[in-house]
Coordinates of C-alpha atoms in Angstrom, one line a residue:
Chain A
M209 CA 0.3 0.1 0.2
L210 CA 1.2 3.5 -0.9
D211 CA 0.9 6.0 1.9
K212 CA 1.4 9.0 -0.8
T213 CA -0.1 9.6 -4.3
V214 CA 2.5 11.7 -6.6
Y215 CA -0.5 13.2 -8.1
L216 CA 0.8 15.2 -11.7
D217 CA -2.5 15.8 -13.0
N218 CA -3.0 19.4 -11.7
A219 CA -5.0 20.4 -15.2
A220 CA -7.5 18.3 -14.1
S221 CA -7.7 19.4 -10.3
T222 CA -5.3 20.8 -7.6
R223 CA -4.8 20.1 -4.2
L224 CA -6.2 23.2 -2.0
D225 CA -3.7 25.5 -0.4
E226 CA -4.3 25.8 3.5
R227 CA -4.2 29.2 3.0
V228 CA -7.0 29.6 0.7
L229 CA -9.2 27.3 3.0
D230 CA -8.1 29.6 6.0
A231 CA -8.9 33.0 4.6
M232 CA -12.2 30.9 3.2
K233 CA -13.1 29.8 6.7
P234 CA -14.6 33.0 8.1
Y235 CA -16.8 33.3 5.4
Y236 CA -18.6 30.4 6.3
F237 CA -18.4 30.4 10.0
D238 CA -18.8 34.5 10.7
T239 CA -19.4 36.5 7.8
Y240 CA -21.7 34.3 6.2
A241 CA -24.4 37.0 5.2
V242 CA -25.5 37.6 1.3
A243 CA -23.9 40.2 -0.2
T244 CA -27.3 41.7 -1.3
S245 CA -28.1 42.4 2.5
E246 CA -25.9 45.4 2.6
F247 CA -28.7 47.3 3.7
G248 CA -30.4 45.2 5.8
Y249 CA -27.5 44.5 8.8
S250 CA -23.7 44.8 9.2
M251 CA -23.0 41.3 8.6
G252 CA -24.3 41.8 5.1
I253 CA -22.0 44.9 4.7
D254 CA -19.1 42.8 5.8
A255 CA -19.6 40.2 3.6
K256 CA -19.8 42.4 0.3
E257 CA -16.5 44.0 1.4
G258 CA -15.3 40.4 1.5
L259 CA -16.8 39.7 -1.8
E260 CA -15.3 42.8 -3.5
S261 CA -11.9 43.1 -1.9
A262 CA -11.7 39.5 -3.3
R263 CA -12.9 41.0 -7.6
A264 CA -10.7 43.6 -7.0
T265 CA -7.6 41.3 -6.4
I266 CA -8.4 38.9 -9.6
S267 CA -9.2 42.1 -11.6
S268 CA -5.8 43.7 -10.4
F269 CA -4.1 40.1 -12.3
L270 CA -5.7 40.8 -15.2
G271 CA -5.1 44.6 -15.6
A272 CA -9.1 45.0 -15.0
T273 CA -11.2 47.3 -13.4
A274 CA -12.9 45.4 -10.5
D275 CA -16.5 45.8 -11.7
E276 CA -15.2 44.3 -15.0
I277 CA -15.1 40.9 -13.2
V278 CA -18.1 38.6 -12.7
L279 CA -17.9 35.7 -10.1
T280 CA -19.2 32.3 -11.5
S281 CA -19.2 28.7 -10.9
G282 CA -16.1 28.0 -12.9
E283 CA -14.5 27.6 -16.3
T284 CA -18.0 26.3 -17.7
E285 CA -20.0 28.5 -16.6
S286 CA -18.0 31.5 -17.5
S287 CA -17.4 30.0 -20.9
N288 CA -21.0 29.5 -21.6
M289 CA -21.9 33.1 -20.3
A290 CA -19.2 34.6 -22.4
I291 CA -20.4 32.7 -25.8
K292 CA -24.3 32.7 -25.1
G293 CA -24.5 35.7 -23.4
V294 CA -23.2 37.7 -26.5
A295 CA -24.6 35.7 -29.2
S296 CA -28.0 36.5 -27.6
A297 CA -26.9 40.3 -27.6
L298 CA -25.9 40.3 -30.9
T299 CA -27.8 38.2 -32.9
K300 CA -30.4 40.3 -34.2
K301 CA -28.0 43.3 -34.4
K302 CA -24.8 41.1 -36.1
G303 CA -25.9 37.8 -37.2
N304 CA -25.2 34.3 -36.3
H305 CA -21.6 33.4 -37.0
I306 CA -19.4 32.3 -34.3
I307 CA -15.5 31.4 -34.7
V308 CA -13.9 29.1 -32.5
S309 CA -10.5 26.3 -32.6
K310 CA -10.4 23.0 -33.4
I311 CA -8.8 22.4 -29.9
E312 CA -10.8 24.4 -27.6
D313 CA -11.6 22.4 -24.4
F314 CA -15.6 21.3 -24.0
P315 CA -17.3 24.0 -22.4
V316 CA -16.3 26.4 -25.6
L317 CA -16.3 23.5 -28.1
N318 CA -19.5 22.2 -26.5
T319 CA -21.3 25.7 -26.6
A320 CA -20.5 26.3 -30.1
R321 CA -22.0 22.6 -31.0
A322 CA -24.9 23.7 -28.9
L323 CA -25.5 27.1 -30.6
E324 CA -25.3 25.2 -34.5
K325 CA -28.2 23.4 -33.1
Q326 CA -30.2 26.3 -32.9
G327 CA -29.5 27.4 -36.1
Y328 CA -26.0 29.5 -35.2
K329 CA -22.9 28.9 -37.6
A330 CA -20.2 27.8 -36.3
D331 CA -16.4 27.8 -37.8
Y332 CA -13.3 25.8 -36.2
I333 CA -10.2 27.3 -37.0
S334 CA -7.4 24.6 -37.5
V335 CA -3.9 24.7 -35.7
S336 CA -0.5 23.9 -36.7
P337 CA 1.3 21.0 -35.7
E338 CA 2.0 22.3 -32.3
G339 CA -1.2 23.4 -31.6
V340 CA -0.5 27.2 -32.8
L341 CA -3.6 28.8 -34.6
D342 CA -3.8 29.5 -38.1
L343 CA -3.8 33.4 -38.0
E344 CA -4.8 33.4 -41.9
E345 CA -7.5 30.9 -41.6
L346 CA -9.0 33.1 -38.5
E347 CA -9.0 36.3 -40.7
S348 CA -10.7 35.3 -43.2
A349 CA -13.3 33.2 -41.4
I350 CA -14.6 36.2 -40.2
N351 CA -17.3 37.8 -42.1
E352 CA -20.1 40.8 -41.0
N353 CA -22.1 38.4 -39.3
T354 CA -19.3 36.8 -37.1
T355 CA -20.5 38.2 -33.8
L356 CA -17.5 36.2 -31.3
V357 CA -14.6 34.7 -31.6
S358 CA -13.3 32.7 -29.1
I359 CA -9.9 31.0 -29.1
Q360 CA -8.1 29.7 -25.8
H361 CA -5.3 31.1 -24.4
A362 CA -3.5 27.9 -23.1
N363 CA -4.2 24.5 -24.4
Q364 CA -5.8 22.0 -21.8
E365 CA -4.1 18.7 -22.8
I366 CA -0.9 20.0 -25.1
G367 CA -0.3 23.6 -23.2
T368 CA 0.5 25.3 -26.2
L369 CA -0.4 28.9 -25.8
Q370 CA -1.9 31.4 -28.5
D371 CA -0.3 34.8 -29.6
L372 CA -3.4 36.1 -27.7
K373 CA -2.1 39.8 -28.9
A374 CA -2.0 38.8 -32.9
I375 CA -5.6 37.2 -32.4
A376 CA -6.8 40.4 -30.7
E377 CA -5.3 42.5 -33.2
I378 CA -7.1 40.6 -36.2
C379 CA -10.4 40.8 -34.3
K380 CA -10.1 44.5 -33.3
E381 CA -9.6 45.1 -37.1
K382 CA -12.3 43.7 -38.1
D383 CA -14.3 44.8 -35.5
V384 CA -15.4 41.3 -33.7
L385 CA -15.4 40.4 -29.9
L386 CA -13.1 38.4 -28.6
H387 CA -13.6 35.8 -25.9
T388 CA -10.6 33.6 -24.1
D389 CA -10.4 30.8 -22.1
A390 CA -7.9 31.5 -19.8
T391 CA -8.5 28.8 -17.4
H392 CA -5.1 27.1 -18.4
S393 CA -2.8 30.2 -18.0
F394 CA -4.4 32.5 -15.6
T395 CA -1.6 33.5 -13.4
R396 CA 0.9 31.3 -14.8
V397 CA 1.4 33.5 -17.6
P398 CA 0.0 36.9 -17.8
I399 CA -2.2 38.3 -19.7
D400 CA -3.1 42.4 -19.5
V401 CA -6.5 43.2 -21.0
S402 CA -5.5 46.9 -20.6
K403 CA -2.7 46.5 -23.3
I404 CA -4.4 43.5 -25.1
P405 CA -7.8 44.1 -26.8
V406 CA -9.6 40.8 -25.6
D407 CA -13.0 41.4 -24.4
L408 CA -13.6 38.5 -22.2
V409 CA -11.7 36.1 -20.2
T410 CA -12.5 33.0 -18.3
M411 CA -10.9 31.9 -15.5
S412 CA -10.9 29.3 -13.4
A413 CA -9.9 28.8 -9.7
H414 CA -9.4 25.0 -9.7
T415 CA -6.2 24.7 -11.3
I416 CA -4.3 26.9 -9.2
H417 CA -4.8 25.3 -5.6
G418 CA -7.9 27.3 -5.2
P419 CA -11.5 25.6 -4.3
R420 CA -13.8 23.8 -7.0
G421 CA -16.7 25.6 -8.4
V422 CA -15.3 29.0 -8.5
G423 CA -14.2 31.0 -11.2
A424 CA -14.8 34.1 -12.9
L425 CA -15.3 35.9 -16.6
Y426 CA -13.8 39.1 -17.1
I427 CA -16.3 41.3 -19.2
R428 CA -14.5 44.6 -20.8
E429 CA -17.2 47.5 -20.1
G430 CA -19.3 48.3 -22.9
T431 CA -19.3 44.9 -24.3
P432 CA -23.0 43.8 -25.3
I433 CA -24.1 40.9 -23.6
H434 CA -27.0 39.1 -22.1
K435 CA -27.8 37.5 -19.0
W436 CA -28.3 33.8 -19.4
M437 CA -29.4 32.6 -16.1
D438 CA -32.3 34.2 -14.9
G439 CA -32.9 34.8 -11.4
G440 CA -31.8 37.5 -8.6
F441 CA -29.9 40.9 -9.7
Q442 CA -26.7 39.7 -8.3
E443 CA -23.1 40.5 -10.0
S444 CA -24.5 43.9 -11.0
N445 CA -27.5 42.1 -12.3
R446 CA -25.0 40.1 -14.7
R447 CA -25.2 36.9 -12.9
A448 CA -28.1 35.1 -11.0
G449 CA -27.3 33.4 -7.8
L450 CA -26.6 33.6 -4.6
E451 CA -22.7 34.8 -4.6
N452 CA -20.1 32.0 -3.2
I453 CA -18.6 34.8 -1.0
P454 CA -15.9 32.0 0.5
G455 CA -15.1 30.5 -3.1
A456 CA -14.6 34.2 -4.2
V457 CA -12.1 34.9 -1.6
G458 CA -10.5 31.5 -2.0
F459 CA -10.2 32.2 -5.6
A460 CA -8.7 35.9 -4.8
K461 CA -6.1 34.0 -2.3
A462 CA -5.2 31.1 -4.4
V463 CA -4.6 34.2 -7.2
E464 CA -2.2 36.2 -5.2
L465 CA -0.2 32.8 -3.7
V466 CA 1.0 31.8 -7.4
T467 CA 4.4 33.4 -7.5
P468 CA 6.8 34.3 -10.6
E469 CA 9.0 32.1 -8.7
E470 CA 6.8 28.8 -8.6
N471 CA 6.1 29.3 -12.2
K472 CA 9.5 29.1 -13.1
F473 CA 9.8 25.8 -10.9
L474 CA 7.2 24.5 -12.6
A475 CA 8.6 25.1 -15.8
S476 CA 11.8 23.3 -14.8
L477 CA 9.8 20.3 -13.7
R478 CA 8.4 20.5 -17.0
D479 CA 11.7 20.8 -19.3
H480 CA 13.0 18.1 -16.8
T481 CA 10.0 15.8 -17.8
I482 CA 10.8 16.3 -21.4
K483 CA 14.3 16.0 -21.7
R484 CA 14.3 12.9 -19.8
A485 CA 11.5 11.5 -21.5
E486 CA 13.2 12.5 -25.2
E487 CA 16.7 11.6 -23.7
E488 CA 15.9 8.5 -22.3
V489 CA 12.9 6.3 -24.0
P490 CA 13.1 5.8 -27.5
H491 CA 10.0 6.7 -29.6
V492 CA 8.8 9.2 -28.3
T493 CA 6.9 12.7 -29.7
L494 CA 6.4 15.8 -27.8
N495 CA 3.0 16.8 -28.0
G496 CA 2.3 20.8 -28.1
S497 CA 4.7 23.5 -28.9
R498 CA 8.3 23.3 -27.4
H499 CA 8.6 27.2 -26.6
Q500 CA 4.8 28.9 -26.8
R501 CA 4.0 26.5 -23.6
V502 CA 2.7 27.0 -20.2
P503 CA 5.0 26.5 -17.3
Q504 CA 2.8 23.7 -15.7
N505 CA 2.4 20.8 -18.6
A506 CA 4.4 18.2 -20.5
N507 CA 2.3 16.2 -22.8
V508 CA 4.6 13.2 -24.8
T509 CA 3.5 10.4 -26.9
F510 CA 5.1 6.9 -26.1
H511 CA 4.5 5.3 -29.6
Y512 CA 3.5 1.6 -29.8
V513 CA 1.8 1.6 -26.4
E514 CA -1.7 2.4 -24.9
G515 CA -2.3 4.8 -22.8
E516 CA -4.7 3.6 -20.1
S517 CA -2.6 0.5 -19.8
M518 CA 0.3 3.1 -19.1
T519 CA -1.8 5.1 -16.5
L520 CA -3.2 2.1 -14.6
H521 CA 0.7 0.6 -14.2
L522 CA 1.5 4.2 -12.8
D523 CA -1.5 4.2 -10.8
M524 CA -0.2 0.9 -8.9
R525 CA 3.1 2.5 -8.4
G526 CA 1.4 6.0 -6.7
F527 CA 1.4 8.3 -10.0
A528 CA -1.6 9.9 -11.0
V529 CA -1.7 11.5 -14.7
S530 CA -3.9 11.5 -17.5
T531 CA -3.7 10.4 -21.2
G532 CA -5.5 11.1 -24.4
S533 CA -6.4 7.5 -25.3
A534 CA -9.6 6.8 -26.1
C535 CA -9.7 4.0 -23.9
F536 CA -9.5 6.8 -20.9
S537 CA -12.7 8.3 -21.4
R538 CA -15.9 7.6 -21.1
S539 CA -16.8 8.6 -24.5
L540 CA -14.4 6.3 -25.8
E541 CA -13.0 8.9 -28.3
A542 CA -9.9 9.9 -29.1
S543 CA -8.3 13.1 -27.9
H544 CA -9.6 15.9 -30.3
V545 CA -6.8 17.9 -29.3
I546 CA -4.6 15.5 -30.6
M547 CA -6.8 14.7 -33.6
G548 CA -6.2 18.6 -34.2
I549 CA -2.6 18.8 -34.5
G550 CA -2.7 16.4 -37.0
G551 CA -2.1 13.2 -35.2
N552 CA -4.5 10.2 -35.8
H553 CA -5.7 7.8 -33.0
E554 CA -2.0 6.3 -32.4
R555 CA -0.8 9.4 -31.4
A556 CA -3.6 9.9 -28.6
H557 CA -3.5 6.5 -27.9
G558 CA 0.2 6.7 -26.5
S559 CA -0.3 10.1 -24.9
L560 CA 0.3 11.2 -21.6
R561 CA 0.0 14.6 -20.1
F562 CA 2.2 15.6 -17.0
S563 CA 0.8 18.6 -15.5
F564 CA 2.5 20.1 -12.3
G565 CA 1.4 21.9 -9.6
R566 CA 2.5 23.8 -5.9
Y567 CA 3.3 20.4 -4.3
N568 CA 5.2 18.5 -7.3
T569 CA 9.0 18.1 -6.6
M570 CA 11.5 17.1 -8.9
D571 CA 11.9 14.0 -7.2
D572 CA 8.4 13.6 -8.1
V573 CA 9.3 13.9 -11.4
D574 CA 12.4 11.5 -11.7
G575 CA 10.0 8.7 -10.2
I576 CA 7.5 9.1 -12.7
I577 CA 10.1 9.2 -15.4
D578 CA 12.0 6.3 -14.1
A579 CA 8.7 4.3 -13.9
V580 CA 7.3 5.1 -17.4
K581 CA 10.9 4.1 -18.8
E582 CA 9.9 1.0 -17.0
I583 CA 6.5 0.6 -18.2
V584 CA 6.6 1.5 -21.7
A585 CA 9.7 -1.3 -21.8
Q586 CA 7.2 -3.9 -20.4
L587 CA 4.3 -3.0 -22.8
R588 CA 6.2 -3.0 -25.9
A589 CA 7.6 -6.2 -25.5
I590 CA 4.0 -7.2 -25.6
S591 CA 3.3 -4.9 -28.4
P592 CA 2.5 -6.2 -32.3
L593 CA 3.1 -3.1 -33.3
Y594 CA 6.8 -2.7 -31.6
E595 CA 8.7 -5.3 -33.6
K596 CA 7.8 -4.4 -36.6
N597 CA 8.8 -0.8 -36.2
K598 CA 11.5 -0.8 -33.7
Chain B
M42 CA -5.8 1.9 -3.3
K43 CA -8.8 1.9 -5.6
F44 CA -9.4 0.1 -9.3
P45 CA -12.1 0.4 -11.8
Y46 CA -11.6 -3.6 -12.4
S47 CA -11.7 -6.6 -10.8
E48 CA -8.9 -8.3 -8.9
K49 CA -8.6 -11.1 -11.7
V50 CA -8.5 -8.1 -14.5
L51 CA -5.5 -6.6 -12.2
E52 CA -3.9 -9.9 -12.3
H53 CA -4.2 -11.0 -15.8
F54 CA -2.9 -7.2 -16.4
K55 CA 0.0 -7.0 -14.4
N56 CA 1.1 -10.4 -15.3
P57 CA -0.4 -11.7 -18.8
R58 CA 0.1 -15.4 -19.7
N59 CA 1.2 -17.0 -22.6
V60 CA 2.0 -13.2 -24.1
G61 CA 4.7 -12.9 -26.8
K62 CA 5.2 -13.5 -30.4
M63 CA 5.5 -17.0 -31.9
E64 CA 7.7 -18.2 -34.9
N65 CA 6.1 -20.0 -37.6
P66 CA 2.6 -19.8 -36.2
D67 CA 0.2 -22.8 -37.7
G68 CA -2.5 -20.1 -37.4
K69 CA -2.4 -16.1 -36.7
G70 CA -4.8 -13.4 -36.5
L71 CA -4.9 -9.9 -35.8
E72 CA -7.7 -7.5 -35.1
G73 CA -8.0 -4.1 -34.5
S74 CA -5.6 -1.3 -36.3
P75 CA -3.0 1.0 -34.9
A76 CA -4.3 4.0 -36.7
C77 CA -7.6 3.4 -34.6
G78 CA -7.0 2.2 -31.2
D79 CA -6.8 -1.4 -29.7
M80 CA -4.6 -4.1 -31.5
V81 CA -4.3 -7.5 -30.5
A82 CA -2.3 -10.7 -32.2
V83 CA -3.0 -14.4 -31.5
Y84 CA -0.7 -17.0 -32.6
L85 CA -1.7 -21.0 -32.5
Q86 CA 0.4 -24.0 -32.7
V87 CA -2.0 -26.8 -33.5
N88 CA -1.5 -30.8 -33.0
P89 CA -2.3 -31.8 -36.6
E90 CA -3.6 -35.2 -36.0
T91 CA -5.6 -34.2 -33.0
K92 CA -6.4 -30.4 -33.8
V93 CA -5.8 -29.8 -30.0
I94 CA -4.3 -26.3 -29.3
D95 CA -0.9 -27.3 -28.0
D96 CA 0.5 -23.7 -27.8
V97 CA -0.9 -20.1 -27.9
K98 CA 0.4 -16.6 -27.5
F99 CA -0.9 -12.8 -27.9
E100 CA 0.3 -9.7 -27.9
S101 CA -1.5 -6.6 -27.2
Y102 CA -1.3 -2.7 -28.3
G103 CA -4.3 -2.2 -26.1
C104 CA -5.8 -1.1 -22.5
A105 CA -5.7 -3.2 -19.7
S106 CA -9.5 -4.8 -20.5
N107 CA -7.8 -5.7 -23.6
I108 CA -4.6 -7.2 -22.3
A109 CA -6.4 -9.1 -19.7
T110 CA -9.2 -10.7 -21.9
A111 CA -6.8 -11.6 -24.3
S112 CA -4.5 -13.3 -21.2
I113 CA -7.6 -15.2 -20.1
I114 CA -8.2 -16.1 -23.8
T115 CA -5.5 -17.8 -24.4
E116 CA -5.8 -19.6 -20.9
L117 CA -9.1 -20.7 -21.8
A118 CA -8.4 -22.1 -25.3
K119 CA -4.5 -24.0 -24.3
G120 CA -5.5 -27.9 -24.9
K121 CA -9.0 -27.1 -26.5
T122 CA -9.4 -28.3 -29.9
I123 CA -10.0 -25.7 -32.4
D124 CA -13.8 -26.7 -32.4
E125 CA -14.1 -26.3 -29.0
A126 CA -12.2 -23.0 -28.9
K127 CA -14.2 -21.4 -31.2
E128 CA -17.0 -21.5 -29.0
I129 CA -15.2 -19.5 -26.6
S130 CA -17.3 -16.2 -26.2
W131 CA -16.8 -13.0 -25.3
K132 CA -19.5 -13.6 -22.0
Q133 CA -17.4 -16.6 -21.2
A134 CA -14.0 -14.3 -21.0
T135 CA -15.5 -11.7 -18.8
E136 CA -17.2 -13.6 -17.2
E137 CA -14.1 -15.8 -16.2
L138 CA -12.4 -12.3 -15.3
G139 CA -15.4 -11.4 -12.7
G140 CA -17.0 -8.9 -15.0
L141 CA -15.4 -5.6 -16.8
P142 CA -17.0 -2.0 -17.0
P143 CA -19.4 -2.1 -19.6
V144 CA -17.6 0.6 -22.0
K145 CA -14.6 -1.6 -22.1
A146 CA -16.8 -4.1 -24.1
H147 CA -15.1 -2.8 -27.2
C148 CA -11.8 -3.6 -26.0
S149 CA -11.9 -6.9 -24.8
V150 CA -14.0 -8.0 -27.7
L151 CA -11.1 -7.8 -29.6
A152 CA -8.9 -10.5 -27.6
V153 CA -12.2 -12.9 -28.4
E154 CA -12.1 -12.0 -32.4
G155 CA -8.2 -12.3 -32.3
L156 CA -8.9 -15.9 -31.5
R157 CA -11.2 -17.3 -33.1
S158 CA -9.5 -15.2 -36.5
A159 CA -6.3 -17.4 -36.2
I160 CA -8.2 -20.7 -35.6
R161 CA -10.0 -19.5 -39.1
D162 CA -6.7 -18.1 -40.7
Y163 CA -5.3 -22.1 -39.4
E164 CA -8.8 -23.7 -41.0
E165 CA -8.0 -21.6 -44.4
K166 CA -4.1 -22.8 -44.4
H167 CA -4.9 -26.6 -44.0
G168 CA -8.1 -26.8 -46.3
L169 CA -10.2 -27.2 -43.2
V170 CA -13.0 -25.2 -44.4
S171 CA -15.7 -27.6 -44.3
A172 CA -17.6 -27.2 -47.8
K173 CA -15.8 -24.9 -49.4
E174 CA -18.0 -21.6 -49.4
P175 CA -17.5 -19.9 -52.3
T176 CA -16.6 -16.5 -51.7
T177 CA -19.7 -13.8 -52.4
E178 CA -20.1 -10.3 -51.7
V179 CA -21.6 -11.3 -48.3
V180 CA -18.6 -13.1 -47.5
V181 CA -16.5 -10.3 -48.3
R182 CA -18.9 -8.0 -46.5
N183 CA -18.5 -9.6 -43.3
R184 CA -15.0 -9.7 -43.3
L185 CA -14.8 -6.4 -44.1
K186 CA -16.5 -5.6 -40.9
H187 CA -13.1 -6.3 -39.3
V188 CA -11.2 -3.4 -40.7
M189 CA -11.5 -0.8 -38.7
N190 CA -11.8 3.0 -39.9
P191 CA -9.6 5.2 -38.0
M192 CA -11.8 8.2 -38.1
A193 CA -14.2 6.8 -36.3
G194 CA -12.8 3.9 -34.2
L195 CA -15.3 1.4 -35.7
D196 CA -15.2 -0.7 -39.0
I197 CA -15.4 0.6 -42.6
V198 CA -19.2 -1.3 -42.8
R199 CA -20.8 0.4 -40.1
T200 CA -19.3 3.5 -41.1
E201 CA -20.3 3.3 -44.5
L202 CA -16.9 3.8 -46.3
V203 CA -17.4 0.7 -48.3
T204 CA -19.7 1.6 -51.1
K205 CA -19.4 -1.4 -53.5
I206 CA -18.4 -4.3 -53.4
D207 CA -18.0 -6.7 -56.5
V208 CA -17.1 -10.6 -56.9
K209 CA -16.3 -12.1 -60.1
E210 CA -14.0 -15.1 -60.5
G211 CA -12.2 -14.9 -57.7
S212 CA -11.5 -11.0 -58.4
V213 CA -12.7 -8.5 -55.4
R214 CA -13.5 -5.1 -56.0
I215 CA -14.3 -3.0 -53.4
L216 CA -15.1 0.4 -53.4
L217 CA -14.6 3.1 -51.0
D218 CA -16.1 6.6 -50.2
L219 CA -12.5 7.9 -49.7
P220 CA -10.2 9.7 -51.5
S221 CA -7.1 7.7 -52.4
N222 CA -4.9 11.1 -50.8
H223 CA -6.4 10.6 -47.3
Q224 CA -4.0 10.2 -44.8
F225 CA -5.3 6.9 -43.8
A226 CA -6.2 5.5 -47.1
A227 CA -3.1 3.5 -47.6
A228 CA -3.5 1.5 -44.1
I229 CA -6.9 0.9 -45.1
R230 CA -6.3 -0.4 -47.9
E231 CA -3.6 -2.4 -46.5
D232 CA -5.8 -3.9 -43.8
I233 CA -8.7 -4.8 -46.3
I234 CA -6.1 -6.5 -48.6
E235 CA -4.8 -8.7 -45.4
K236 CA -8.3 -9.9 -45.1
I237 CA -9.4 -10.9 -48.1
Q238 CA -6.7 -12.4 -49.8
S239 CA -6.6 -14.9 -47.6
L240 CA -10.2 -16.4 -48.9
W241 CA -9.4 -19.6 -50.5
D242 CA -10.9 -18.6 -54.1
V243 CA -10.0 -15.1 -54.2
T244 CA -6.7 -14.5 -56.5
E245 CA -7.4 -10.7 -56.9
V246 CA -8.3 -8.0 -54.6
K247 CA -8.4 -4.3 -55.8
V248 CA -9.2 -1.4 -53.8
I249 CA -10.8 1.4 -55.8
F250 CA -10.9 4.9 -53.8
A251 CA -13.4 7.9 -54.9
E252 CA -12.1 10.9 -56.6

């Protein structure tokens, strides 16, 4: 029995930082009023102050003003709100066309697909083999009916960073709104909305050791957007529903706790992982860009072996990672990201995503690569593909 | 620790039985395709007198369910006659393993298919196909159900890639709704030829792509 799991799946979820929990606790036990009760009693004022202070902290990391931040229940809600909210506000005025990339995460991808079912037209822009958006294709896809372009900042699986500035400039020139899903880049890679003309930004606390079920959407002042959940008048009448004040406070604390030194450290774990995998294991392919990449992600295909077999063997040795293999997913579909970068099922089949966080160490990385080396050799020994190709 | 599989599945996954390649097998079956996911190879050594499977080996490029099912299938098949081994079902294999998650059925069926296809290969090579059935469009179509469409992860018949099959005096023509410059064209063609040319009365296999 292993006493500790080495968790290298921080793109999926992260361990909460105790300091985040400490910051949240008073808003569960002492200041538990709702923020909209500020005119009723003083605890409401304290609650409101907590919420607004959290909002200010989050906005400052984005170069935004506090009232441009709407707190949400996370990535999925933020991206739904951005895309459906803008589509609803602009359909009559502008048209029924939206543009996303082929490698978006499901909140954006499936929102685009859902709009298509309602009569919207969606274009899915290609990416290069490294996962970088084809800017020319984007430019030529924008037409007079386009209401919104939604292109992620960093990819959830292969970690590729898009050139948000170049994308924003194209959108600005064509007078189209731009949303970006920054779930996997926020605080890890700077985004400054005072310099880059992006109109909406999705953020989430769960990737940075904050609470799960908490996120935010940046909405540039003046952006036409409809409310898409009906209810009360919270969040300046932009998002109905009881404010999650402890969650907001936790998110703000999590944002504050990320430091440039930590990001450098994560990058060193990433680089060490890639280096050892490439130098010590034959027949591997790095997925994603070598240089345009978030610090906390490494993704490597180990050819001639299957990902779920690798993750199960790794789990038995106490390591948690994920794979783009169809066998790993409930839908039995291979990763649309690996397919989107021009890979085939084979490339997705043997891919492992290592995503790093605050509680990982260089020993963890060395441990998992040592294990991967043995497991890959063991599985290749029984693979009917290996002998032919080695 | 908790796992989504039974103890027995894990045991066979960790220590697969009868694993490896066999030199000069009497029968060989290959199911699945690397372009679309799991793949399994089964090799047989059969006693020519008794038709008992003396030795069986497998190789897998697959997930835990695939490896464990292939492993248990080889255990079940060893020592049985080829006629008995043909009757080993997927249900029997999964029961023997203490069950599998339903979503994993696809990966484990492949292992059962691998054994059956190895037995069929043996029978064809050793003139055992009883009352040799002439190859018809139906026979070809059934075989093509074992050729995978890598884009869908399902076979090329089910995904309607096969638009026409002509069988005439040993010559088989298969029309595909796929351009010849498609990234998977060569892999699918190769897979089709391998599956069809072993039919006893087939002398020529032609795969014709769309424009």
